[in-house]
Amino acid sequence: GKKKILIAEDEKPMAHALELKLKNSGYEAKAVFDGFQALEELSNTKYDLLLLDLMMPKLDGFGVLEGMKEKKIKTPVIVATNLSQEGDIKKAKELGAKDYFVKSDTPISGVIDHVKKILG
């Protein structure tokens, strides 16, 4: 079947654009808009990949990564950030993120390249 991707991104236009692009690229995709929704989705449904924004309301991306660790959710994560600070990227990777991209530098087609790198 199709690989399932969860998008956790609070900027709705960005989230919907990613969702459409992923669907057009042959994946199943669903967008949620805060960290709590992301953790709830991941707890209830099996996803092959999480695209995770770091700056989100209620629970940020770091909180989601910590929550996934606690719940032993093994879904691979690609972090989407506007923070290109080394410290944030290092922290995300220490918490288990497999890859990251800086949103302002990455066109949506570039995001698909990151996805393919992990999911093939």
PDB file of C-alpha atoms in Angstrom:
ATOM      1  CA  GLY A   1       0.000   0.000   0.000  1.00  0.00           C
ATOM      2  CA  LYS A   2       0.909   3.656   0.036  1.00  0.00           C
ATOM      3  CA  LYS A   3       3.278   4.983   2.663  1.00  0.00           C
ATOM      4  CA  LYS A   4       1.491   7.162   5.216  1.00  0.00           C
ATOM      5  CA  ILE A   5       2.941  10.501   6.210  1.00  0.00           C
ATOM      6  CA  LEU A   6       1.790  12.737   9.041  1.00  0.00           C
ATOM      7  CA  ILE A   7       2.468  16.461   8.705  1.00  0.00           C
ATOM      8  CA  ALA A   8       2.585  18.473  11.931  1.00  0.00           C
ATOM      9  CA  GLU A   9       2.652  22.102  10.848  1.00  0.00           C
ATOM     10  CA  ASP A  10       0.705  25.011  12.347  1.00  0.00           C
ATOM     11  CA  GLU A  11       0.855  27.220   9.248  1.00  0.00           C
ATOM     12  CA  LYS A  12      -2.209  25.835   7.496  1.00  0.00           C
ATOM     13  CA  PRO A  13      -1.362  26.979   3.941  1.00  0.00           C
ATOM     14  CA  MET A  14       2.048  25.274   4.257  1.00  0.00           C
ATOM     15  CA  ALA A  15       0.477  22.147   5.781  1.00  0.00           C
ATOM     16  CA  HIS A  16      -2.098  21.881   2.985  1.00  0.00           C
ATOM     17  CA  ALA A  17       0.496  22.519   0.278  1.00  0.00           C
ATOM     18  CA  LEU A  18       2.657  19.709   1.683  1.00  0.00           C
ATOM     19  CA  GLU A  19      -0.342  17.412   1.982  1.00  0.00           C
ATOM     20  CA  LEU A  20      -1.284  17.974  -1.683  1.00  0.00           C
ATOM     21  CA  LYS A  21       2.288  17.615  -2.918  1.00  0.00           C
ATOM     22  CA  LEU A  22       2.756  14.352  -1.007  1.00  0.00           C
ATOM     23  CA  LYS A  23      -0.547  12.955  -2.272  1.00  0.00           C
ATOM     24  CA  ASN A  24       0.438  13.899  -5.832  1.00  0.00           C
ATOM     25  CA  SER A  25       3.756  12.119  -5.260  1.00  0.00           C
ATOM     26  CA  GLY A  26       1.970   8.880  -4.395  1.00  0.00           C
ATOM     27  CA  TYR A  27       1.888   9.017  -0.586  1.00  0.00           C
ATOM     28  CA  GLU A  28      -1.006   9.096   1.833  1.00  0.00           C
ATOM     29  CA  ALA A  29      -0.785  12.306   3.857  1.00  0.00           C
ATOM     30  CA  LYS A  30      -2.618  13.901   6.739  1.00  0.00           C
ATOM     31  CA  ALA A  31      -1.975  17.291   8.339  1.00  0.00           C
ATOM     32  CA  VAL A  32      -2.406  18.240  11.993  1.00  0.00           C
ATOM     33  CA  PHE A  33      -1.769  21.690  13.397  1.00  0.00           C
ATOM     34  CA  ASP A  34      -0.238  21.310  16.849  1.00  0.00           C
ATOM     35  CA  GLY A  35       1.992  18.971  18.799  1.00  0.00           C
ATOM     36  CA  PHE A  36      -0.749  17.382  20.892  1.00  0.00           C
ATOM     37  CA  GLN A  37      -2.711  16.422  17.770  1.00  0.00           C
ATOM     38  CA  ALA A  38       0.479  14.968  16.300  1.00  0.00           C
ATOM     39  CA  LEU A  39       1.140  12.746  19.330  1.00  0.00           C
ATOM     40  CA  GLU A  40      -2.485  11.645  19.443  1.00  0.00           C
ATOM     41  CA  GLU A  41      -2.429  10.689  15.732  1.00  0.00           C
ATOM     42  CA  LEU A  42       0.854   8.802  16.116  1.00  0.00           C
ATOM     43  CA  SER A  43      -0.504   6.923  19.144  1.00  0.00           C
ATOM     44  CA  ASN A  44      -3.641   5.826  17.297  1.00  0.00           C
ATOM     45  CA  THR A  45      -2.474   5.276  13.721  1.00  0.00           C
ATOM     46  CA  LYS A  46       0.634   3.759  12.195  1.00  0.00           C
ATOM     47  CA  TYR A  47       2.559   6.267  10.066  1.00  0.00           C
ATOM     48  CA  ASP A  48       5.691   5.646   8.011  1.00  0.00           C
ATOM     49  CA  LEU A  49       7.022   9.177   8.489  1.00  0.00           C
ATOM     50  CA  LEU A  50       6.386  12.370  10.429  1.00  0.00           C
ATOM     51  CA  LEU A  51       7.165  15.796   8.972  1.00  0.00           C
ATOM     52  CA  LEU A  52       7.489  17.863  12.114  1.00  0.00           C
ATOM     53  CA  ASP A  53       7.559  21.632  12.464  1.00  0.00           C
ATOM     54  CA  LEU A  54       9.546  22.735  15.525  1.00  0.00           C
ATOM     55  CA  MET A  55       7.627  25.933  16.270  1.00  0.00           C
ATOM     56  CA  MET A  56       4.020  25.004  17.018  1.00  0.00           C
ATOM     57  CA  PRO A  57       1.396  26.085  19.558  1.00  0.00           C
ATOM     58  CA  LYS A  58       0.461  24.009  22.633  1.00  0.00           C
ATOM     59  CA  LEU A  59       3.331  21.568  22.212  1.00  0.00           C
ATOM     60  CA  ASP A  60       6.381  22.296  20.080  1.00  0.00           C
ATOM     61  CA  GLY A  61       8.348  19.876  17.944  1.00  0.00           C
ATOM     62  CA  PHE A  62      10.823  19.125  20.720  1.00  0.00           C
ATOM     63  CA  GLY A  63       7.871  18.207  22.963  1.00  0.00           C
ATOM     64  CA  VAL A  64       6.559  15.897  20.255  1.00  0.00           C
ATOM     65  CA  LEU A  65       9.958  14.190  19.914  1.00  0.00           C
ATOM     66  CA  GLU A  66      10.138  13.765  23.709  1.00  0.00           C
ATOM     67  CA  GLY A  67       6.575  12.416  23.788  1.00  0.00           C
ATOM     68  CA  MET A  68       7.392   9.923  21.036  1.00  0.00           C
ATOM     69  CA  LYS A  69      10.371   8.695  23.060  1.00  0.00           C
ATOM     70  CA  GLU A  70       8.208   8.241  26.161  1.00  0.00           C
ATOM     71  CA  LYS A  71       5.513   6.388  24.224  1.00  0.00           C
ATOM     72  CA  LYS A  72       8.129   4.386  22.303  1.00  0.00           C
ATOM     73  CA  ILE A  73       6.727   5.563  18.959  1.00  0.00           C
ATOM     74  CA  LYS A  74       9.326   4.628  16.374  1.00  0.00           C
ATOM     75  CA  THR A  75       8.029   6.618  13.377  1.00  0.00           C
ATOM     76  CA  PRO A  76      10.955   8.253  11.517  1.00  0.00           C
ATOM     77  CA  VAL A  77      10.925  12.051  11.779  1.00  0.00           C
ATOM     78  CA  ILE A  78      12.020  14.796   9.416  1.00  0.00           C
ATOM     79  CA  VAL A  79      12.113  18.143  11.191  1.00  0.00           C
ATOM     80  CA  ALA A  80      10.930  21.257   9.351  1.00  0.00           C
ATOM     81  CA  THR A  81      12.263  24.422  10.887  1.00  0.00           C
ATOM     82  CA  ASN A  82      12.780  28.091  10.344  1.00  0.00           C
ATOM     83  CA  LEU A  83      15.433  27.862  13.010  1.00  0.00           C
ATOM     84  CA  SER A  84      18.664  27.049  11.306  1.00  0.00           C
ATOM     85  CA  GLN A  85      20.535  27.393  14.598  1.00  0.00           C
ATOM     86  CA  GLU A  86      22.948  24.522  15.006  1.00  0.00           C
ATOM     87  CA  GLY A  87      21.777  24.002  18.583  1.00  0.00           C
ATOM     88  CA  ASP A  88      18.173  23.344  17.597  1.00  0.00           C
ATOM     89  CA  ILE A  89      19.144  20.942  14.857  1.00  0.00           C
ATOM     90  CA  LYS A  90      21.531  19.117  17.167  1.00  0.00           C
ATOM     91  CA  LYS A  91      18.843  18.874  19.862  1.00  0.00           C
ATOM     92  CA  ALA A  92      16.274  17.545  17.354  1.00  0.00           C
ATOM     93  CA  LYS A  93      18.750  14.912  16.138  1.00  0.00           C
ATOM     94  CA  GLU A  94      19.604  13.907  19.697  1.00  0.00           C
ATOM     95  CA  LEU A  95      15.878  13.398  20.254  1.00  0.00           C
ATOM     96  CA  GLY A  96      15.792  11.056  17.269  1.00  0.00           C
ATOM     97  CA  ALA A  97      15.067  13.162  14.167  1.00  0.00           C
ATOM     98  CA  LYS A  98      16.507  11.468  11.074  1.00  0.00           C
ATOM     99  CA  ASP A  99      16.751  14.528   8.857  1.00  0.00           C
ATOM    100  CA  TYR A 100      15.767  18.181   8.745  1.00  0.00           C
ATOM    101  CA  PHE A 101      15.208  21.023   6.327  1.00  0.00           C
ATOM    102  CA  VAL A 102      15.003  24.783   6.770  1.00  0.00           C
ATOM    103  CA  LYS A 103      11.576  25.846   5.534  1.00  0.00           C
ATOM    104  CA  SER A 104      12.590  29.201   4.116  1.00  0.00           C
ATOM    105  CA  ASP A 105      15.379  27.569   2.061  1.00  0.00           C
ATOM    106  CA  THR A 106      13.454  24.542   0.814  1.00  0.00           C
ATOM    107  CA  PRO A 107      10.827  24.522  -1.931  1.00  0.00           C
ATOM    108  CA  ILE A 108       8.073  21.939  -1.490  1.00  0.00           C
ATOM    109  CA  SER A 109       9.622  19.791  -4.229  1.00  0.00           C
ATOM    110  CA  GLY A 110      12.778  19.781  -2.086  1.00  0.00           C
ATOM    111  CA  VAL A 111      10.769  18.462   0.850  1.00  0.00           C
ATOM    112  CA  ILE A 112       9.697  15.515  -1.321  1.00  0.00           C
ATOM    113  CA  ASP A 113      13.395  14.763  -1.931  1.00  0.00           C
ATOM    114  CA  HIS A 114      13.940  14.548   1.847  1.00  0.00           C
ATOM    115  CA  VAL A 115      10.925  12.238   2.133  1.00  0.00           C
ATOM    116  CA  LYS A 116      12.178   9.978  -0.647  1.00  0.00           C
ATOM    117  CA  LYS A 117      15.582   9.785   1.015  1.00  0.00           C
ATOM    118  CA  ILE A 118      13.936   8.171   4.044  1.00  0.00           C
ATOM    119  CA  LEU A 119      11.027   6.267   2.499  1.00  0.00           C
ATOM    120  CA  GLY A 120      12.406   5.612  -0.973  1.00  0.00           C
TER     121      GLY A 120
END
